[in-house]
PDB file of C-alpha atoms in Angstrom:
ATOM      1  CA  MET A   8     109.422   5.602  39.460  1.00  0.00           C
ATOM      2  CA  LYS A   9     106.400   7.247  40.712  1.00  0.00           C
ATOM      3  CA  ARG A  10     105.613  10.711  41.049  1.00  0.00           C
ATOM      4  CA  LEU A  11     106.058  12.619  44.347  1.00  0.00           C
ATOM      5  CA  SER A  12     102.934  13.466  46.670  1.00  0.00           C
ATOM      6  CA  GLU A  13     102.050  16.840  47.410  1.00  0.00           C
ATOM      7  CA  GLU A  14     103.744  16.829  50.608  1.00  0.00           C
ATOM      8  CA  LYS A  15     106.974  15.430  49.024  1.00  0.00           C
ATOM      9  CA  THR A  16     107.145  17.739  46.166  1.00  0.00           C
ATOM     10  CA  LYS A  17     106.491  20.605  48.499  1.00  0.00           C
ATOM     11  CA  LEU A  18     109.596  19.408  50.931  1.00  0.00           C
ATOM     12  CA  VAL A  19     111.706  18.922  47.682  1.00  0.00           C
ATOM     13  CA  PHE A  20     111.069  22.203  46.535  1.00  0.00           C
ATOM     14  CA  GLU A  21     111.531  23.818  49.765  1.00  0.00           C
ATOM     15  CA  LYS A  22     115.185  22.475  50.154  1.00  0.00           C
ATOM     16  CA  LEU A  23     115.933  23.514  46.618  1.00  0.00           C
ATOM     17  CA  ALA A  24     114.720  27.357  46.963  1.00  0.00           C
ATOM     18  CA  LYS A  25     116.509  27.669  50.198  1.00  0.00           C
ATOM     19  CA  TYR A  26     119.662  27.016  47.669  1.00  0.00           C
ATOM     20  CA  ILE A  27     118.791  28.479  44.081  1.00  0.00           C
ATOM     21  CA  GLY A  28     115.612  30.816  45.134  1.00  0.00           C
ATOM     22  CA  ASP A  29     112.959  31.422  42.444  1.00  0.00           C
ATOM     23  CA  ASN A  30     115.490  29.544  40.003  1.00  0.00           C
ATOM     24  CA  VAL A  31     113.451  26.287  41.314  1.00  0.00           C
ATOM     25  CA  LYS A  32     111.431  26.899  37.792  1.00  0.00           C
ATOM     26  CA  HIS A  33     114.420  26.975  36.121  1.00  0.00           C
ATOM     27  CA  LEU A  34     115.368  23.481  36.553  1.00  0.00           C
ATOM     28  CA  ILE A  35     112.038  22.180  35.387  1.00  0.00           C
ATOM     29  CA  ASP A  36     111.683  23.973  32.118  1.00  0.00           C
ATOM     30  CA  ARG A  37     114.541  24.110  30.632  1.00  0.00           C
ATOM     31  CA  PRO A  38     115.878  24.798  27.003  1.00  0.00           C
ATOM     32  CA  THR A  39     116.688  21.254  26.309  1.00  0.00           C
ATOM     33  CA  GLY A  40     113.413  20.277  27.320  1.00  0.00           C
ATOM     34  CA  ASN A  41     111.042  19.764  29.898  1.00  0.00           C
ATOM     35  CA  TYR A  42     112.467  18.128  33.333  1.00  0.00           C
ATOM     36  CA  CYS A  43     110.296  16.563  36.723  1.00  0.00           C
ATOM     37  CA  PHE A  44     111.127  14.722  39.707  1.00  0.00           C
ATOM     38  CA  ARG A  45     110.483  11.046  40.188  1.00  0.00           C
ATOM     39  CA  GLU A  46     110.832   8.702  43.748  1.00  0.00           C
ATOM     40  CA  LYS A  47     112.010   4.940  43.769  1.00  0.00           C
ATOM     41  CA  LYS A  48     112.873   3.734  47.015  1.00  0.00           C
ATOM     42  CA  ASP A  49     112.531   7.136  49.241  1.00  0.00           C
ATOM     43  CA  ARG A  50     115.339   8.676  46.687  1.00  0.00           C
ATOM     44  CA  VAL A  51     114.428  11.557  44.455  1.00  0.00           C
ATOM     45  CA  TYR A  52     115.752  11.827  40.800  1.00  0.00           C
ATOM     46  CA  TYR A  53     115.876  14.513  38.599  1.00  0.00           C
ATOM     47  CA  VAL A  54     114.945  13.251  35.073  1.00  0.00           C
ATOM     48  CA  SER A  55     114.270  14.626  31.684  1.00  0.00           C
ATOM     49  CA  GLU A  56     110.666  14.004  30.404  1.00  0.00           C
ATOM     50  CA  LYS A  57     112.050  12.290  27.135  1.00  0.00           C
ATOM     51  CA  LEU A  58     114.491  10.115  29.190  1.00  0.00           C
ATOM     52  CA  LEU A  59     111.257   8.973  31.638  1.00  0.00           C
ATOM     53  CA  ALA A  60     109.423   7.918  28.510  1.00  0.00           C
ATOM     54  CA  LEU A  61     112.103   5.829  27.283  1.00  0.00           C
ATOM     55  CA  ALA A  62     112.646   4.277  30.815  1.00  0.00           C
ATOM     56  CA  ASN A  63     109.104   3.312  31.132  1.00  0.00           C
ATOM     57  CA  THR A  64     109.519   1.143  28.794  1.00  0.00           C
ATOM     58  CA  VAL A  65     111.817  -1.250  31.253  1.00  0.00           C
ATOM     59  CA  SER A  66     110.393  -3.064  33.912  1.00  0.00           C
ATOM     60  CA  PRO A  67     110.277  -1.304  37.304  1.00  0.00           C
ATOM     61  CA  ASP A  68     111.972  -4.783  38.670  1.00  0.00           C
ATOM     62  CA  ASN A  69     114.465  -4.176  36.400  1.00  0.00           C
ATOM     63  CA  LEU A  70     115.092  -0.394  36.694  1.00  0.00           C
ATOM     64  CA  MET A  71     117.624   0.956  39.608  1.00  0.00           C
ATOM     65  CA  SER A  72     117.491   4.374  38.788  1.00  0.00           C
ATOM     66  CA  VAL A  73     116.876   7.181  36.135  1.00  0.00           C
ATOM     67  CA  GLY A  74     118.589  10.430  36.017  1.00  0.00           C
ATOM     68  CA  THR A  75     120.238  12.392  38.732  1.00  0.00           C
ATOM     69  CA  CYS A  76     119.609  11.159  42.260  1.00  0.00           C
ATOM     70  CA  ILE A  77     119.213  14.756  44.048  1.00  0.00           C
ATOM     71  CA  GLY A  78     118.403  13.528  47.113  1.00  0.00           C
ATOM     72  CA  LYS A  79     116.299  11.405  49.617  1.00  0.00           C
ATOM     73  CA  PHE A  80     113.989  11.598  52.402  1.00  0.00           C
ATOM     74  CA  THR A  81     115.049  10.362  55.722  1.00  0.00           C
ATOM     75  CA  LYS A  82     113.031   7.796  58.183  1.00  0.00           C
ATOM     76  CA  SER A  83     111.827  11.114  59.984  1.00  0.00           C
ATOM     77  CA  GLY A  84     109.979  12.084  56.660  1.00  0.00           C
ATOM     78  CA  LYS A  85     112.968  15.227  55.881  1.00  0.00           C
ATOM     79  CA  PHE A  86     114.464  15.803  52.389  1.00  0.00           C
ATOM     80  CA  ARG A  87     118.126  15.669  52.204  1.00  0.00           C
ATOM     81  CA  LEU A  88     120.388  16.867  49.226  1.00  0.00           C
ATOM     82  CA  HIS A  89     123.095  14.829  48.025  1.00  0.00           C
ATOM     83  CA  ILE A  90     126.326  15.746  46.497  1.00  0.00           C
ATOM     84  CA  THR A  91     125.153  14.446  43.429  1.00  0.00           C
ATOM     85  CA  ALA A  92     122.289  17.537  43.250  1.00  0.00           C
ATOM     86  CA  LEU A  93     125.341  19.657  43.202  1.00  0.00           C
ATOM     87  CA  PRO A  94     125.500  20.242  38.983  1.00  0.00           C
ATOM     88  CA  CYS A  95     122.304  20.789  38.932  1.00  0.00           C
ATOM     89  CA  LEU A  96     122.172  23.639  41.194  1.00  0.00           C
ATOM     90  CA  ALA A  97     125.745  25.094  40.839  1.00  0.00           C
ATOM     91  CA  PRO A  98     124.020  27.136  37.700  1.00  0.00           C
ATOM     92  CA  TYR A  99     121.406  28.619  39.739  1.00  0.00           C
ATOM     93  CA  ALA A 100     122.977  29.377  42.909  1.00  0.00           C
ATOM     94  CA  LYS A 101     121.698  33.027  44.139  1.00  0.00           C
ATOM     95  CA  HIS A 102     123.899  32.915  47.676  1.00  0.00           C
ATOM     96  CA  LYS A 103     127.559  31.813  46.952  1.00  0.00           C
ATOM     97  CA  ILE A 104     130.626  31.280  49.526  1.00  0.00           C
ATOM     98  CA  TRP A 105     134.432  31.085  47.596  1.00  0.00           C
ATOM     99  CA  VAL A 106     137.026  29.557  49.890  1.00  0.00           C
ATOM    100  CA  LYS A 107     140.606  30.225  49.518  1.00  0.00           C
ATOM    101  CA  SER A 108     143.043  27.493  48.332  1.00  0.00           C
ATOM    102  CA  SER A 109     144.206  27.169  51.653  1.00  0.00           C
ATOM    103  CA  ALA A 110     140.813  26.430  53.088  1.00  0.00           C
ATOM    104  CA  GLU A 111     139.476  23.721  50.417  1.00  0.00           C
ATOM    105  CA  GLN A 112     141.353  21.179  51.331  1.00  0.00           C
ATOM    106  CA  GLN A 113     139.737  21.290  54.749  1.00  0.00           C
ATOM    107  CA  PHE A 114     136.154  22.122  53.700  1.00  0.00           C
ATOM    108  CA  LEU A 115     136.870  18.728  51.094  1.00  0.00           C
ATOM    109  CA  TYR A 116     137.344  17.037  54.406  1.00  0.00           C
ATOM    110  CA  GLY A 117     134.343  17.577  55.546  1.00  0.00           C
ATOM    111  CA  HIS A 118     134.632  20.398  57.913  1.00  0.00           C
ATOM    112  CA  ASN A 119     133.178  24.056  58.142  1.00  0.00           C
ATOM    113  CA  VAL A 120     134.479  27.467  56.560  1.00  0.00           C
ATOM    114  CA  ASN A 121     136.386  29.698  59.158  1.00  0.00           C
ATOM    115  CA  LYS A 122     136.182  33.413  58.263  1.00  0.00           C
ATOM    116  CA  SER A 123     140.399  33.046  57.580  1.00  0.00           C
ATOM    117  CA  GLY A 124     139.269  30.254  54.711  1.00  0.00           C
ATOM    118  CA  LEU A 125     136.838  32.677  53.351  1.00  0.00           C
ATOM    119  CA  GLY A 126     137.859  34.260  50.524  1.00  0.00           C
ATOM    120  CA  ARG A 127     134.048  36.178  48.934  1.00  0.00           C
ATOM    121  CA  ILE A 128     130.635  36.172  50.119  1.00  0.00           C
ATOM    122  CA  THR A 129     127.622  37.293  47.900  1.00  0.00           C
ATOM    123  CA  GLU A 130     126.403  40.054  49.118  1.00  0.00           C
ATOM    124  CA  ASN A 131     123.025  40.148  51.405  1.00  0.00           C
ATOM    125  CA  THR A 132     123.102  36.417  52.215  1.00  0.00           C
ATOM    126  CA  SER A 133     121.303  36.249  55.249  1.00  0.00           C
ATOM    127  CA  LYS A 134     122.029  33.857  58.549  1.00  0.00           C
ATOM    128  CA  TYR A 135     121.023  30.322  57.838  1.00  0.00           C
ATOM    129  CA  GLN A 136     121.124  30.602  54.095  1.00  0.00           C
ATOM    130  CA  GLY A 137     121.739  28.215  52.041  1.00  0.00           C
ATOM    131  CA  VAL A 138     124.838  28.861  50.088  1.00  0.00           C
ATOM    132  CA  LEU A 139     126.821  26.947  47.298  1.00  0.00           C
ATOM    133  CA  VAL A 140     130.576  26.829  48.413  1.00  0.00           C
ATOM    134  CA  TYR A 141     133.093  27.384  45.339  1.00  0.00           C
ATOM    135  CA  SER A 142     136.812  27.703  44.773  1.00  0.00           C
ATOM    136  CA  MET A 143     138.422  30.712  44.136  1.00  0.00           C
ATOM    137  CA  HIS A 144     138.698  29.326  40.663  1.00  0.00           C
ATOM    138  CA  ASP A 145     135.065  28.874  40.437  1.00  0.00           C
ATOM    139  CA  LEU A 146     135.086  25.249  40.450  1.00  0.00           C
ATOM    140  CA  PRO A 147     131.981  24.080  42.831  1.00  0.00           C
ATOM    141  CA  LEU A 148     133.102  22.372  45.620  1.00  0.00           C
ATOM    142  CA  GLY A 149     129.846  21.533  47.974  1.00  0.00           C
ATOM    143  CA  PHE A 150     127.060  23.321  50.076  1.00  0.00           C
ATOM    144  CA  GLY A 151     126.293  24.540  53.443  1.00  0.00           C
ATOM    145  CA  VAL A 152     124.477  27.127  55.345  1.00  0.00           C
ATOM    146  CA  ALA A 153     125.750  30.627  56.099  1.00  0.00           C
ATOM    147  CA  ALA A 154     126.546  30.603  59.861  1.00  0.00           C
ATOM    148  CA  LYS A 155     126.642  34.214  59.665  1.00  0.00           C
ATOM    149  CA  SER A 156     125.073  37.086  57.445  1.00  0.00           C
ATOM    150  CA  THR A 157     127.357  38.990  54.953  1.00  0.00           C
ATOM    151  CA  THR A 158     127.698  42.091  57.414  1.00  0.00           C
ATOM    152  CA  ASP A 159     128.464  39.607  60.103  1.00  0.00           C
ATOM    153  CA  CYS A 160     131.068  38.277  58.598  1.00  0.00           C
ATOM    154  CA  LYS A 161     132.994  41.066  57.792  1.00  0.00           C
ATOM    155  CA  SER A 162     133.482  42.130  62.003  1.00  0.00           C
ATOM    156  CA  SER A 163     133.889  38.394  62.912  1.00  0.00           C
ATOM    157  CA  ASP A 164     136.843  36.511  64.707  1.00  0.00           C
ATOM    158  CA  PRO A 165     138.964  34.614  62.300  1.00  0.00           C
ATOM    159  CA  MET A 166     138.557  31.421  63.759  1.00  0.00           C
ATOM    160  CA  ALA A 167     134.552  31.989  63.322  1.00  0.00           C
ATOM    161  CA  ILE A 168     132.423  29.675  61.255  1.00  0.00           C
ATOM    162  CA  VAL A 169     130.797  31.495  58.322  1.00  0.00           C
ATOM    163  CA  CYS A 170     129.468  28.566  56.639  1.00  0.00           C
ATOM    164  CA  PHE A 171     128.098  25.032  58.082  1.00  0.00           C
ATOM    165  CA  HIS A 172     129.307  22.238  55.950  1.00  0.00           C
ATOM    166  CA  GLN A 173     126.150  20.106  54.823  1.00  0.00           C
ATOM    167  CA  ALA A 174     127.622  18.104  51.459  1.00  0.00           C
ATOM    168  CA  ASP A 175     131.241  18.242  49.436  1.00  0.00           C
ATOM    169  CA  VAL A 176     132.625  16.558  45.998  1.00  0.00           C
ATOM    170  CA  GLY A 177     135.103  15.053  48.407  1.00  0.00           C
ATOM    171  CA  GLU A 178     132.397  12.620  49.844  1.00  0.00           C
ATOM    172  CA  TYR A 179     132.677  10.480  46.713  1.00  0.00           C
ATOM    173  CA  ILE A 180     136.229   9.325  48.061  1.00  0.00           C
ATOM    174  CA  ARG A 181     135.473   9.115  51.981  1.00  0.00           C
ATOM    175  CA  SER A 182     132.340   7.060  51.334  1.00  0.00           C
ATOM    176  CA  GLU A 183     134.186   5.114  48.277  1.00  0.00           C
ATOM    177  CA  ASP A 184     133.431   1.711  50.077  1.00  0.00           C
ATOM    178  CA  THR A 185     129.931   1.924  50.819  1.00  0.00           C
ATOM    179  CA  LEU A 186     128.760   3.406  48.077  1.00  0.00           C
ATOM    180  CA  LEU A 187     129.273   0.041  46.500  1.00  0.00           C
TER     181      LEU A 187
END
């Protein structure tokens, strides 16, 4: 597992900041110890420094991964978050969207969130802001990009899209055969 280059670190932090803002620093310095980001085969892992020290005793050829895979770099050089980053991002989310129970299943099937399925939205959410999507019971379901600002949502059509789907926990089941 190698350290991220300066350009890749910048891309990862920009993407994380889109969803959790200034709380990125809380991902690194946690009460349970310091955490870091490492790369292996274009995948970025979020791992504690204690666990990383233990993993260094294993040969790199025998080590598949350490920590939580939070995303990967595409062939074009962009960074893309995986749904496995959701437990890391959820406690620090600044902008959230809660979907009604009738719209949960549609979101978990990979569809965008319509205004009719919107339960609540965080105040001052701007257009194209990264948001975490929650159920009305405060369970994190995934993340997306706000298609409309908070003020635009109030006066929009019920069938208008308010959140573009990025990833959801339903991917575990939909991609089951390709994950093996």
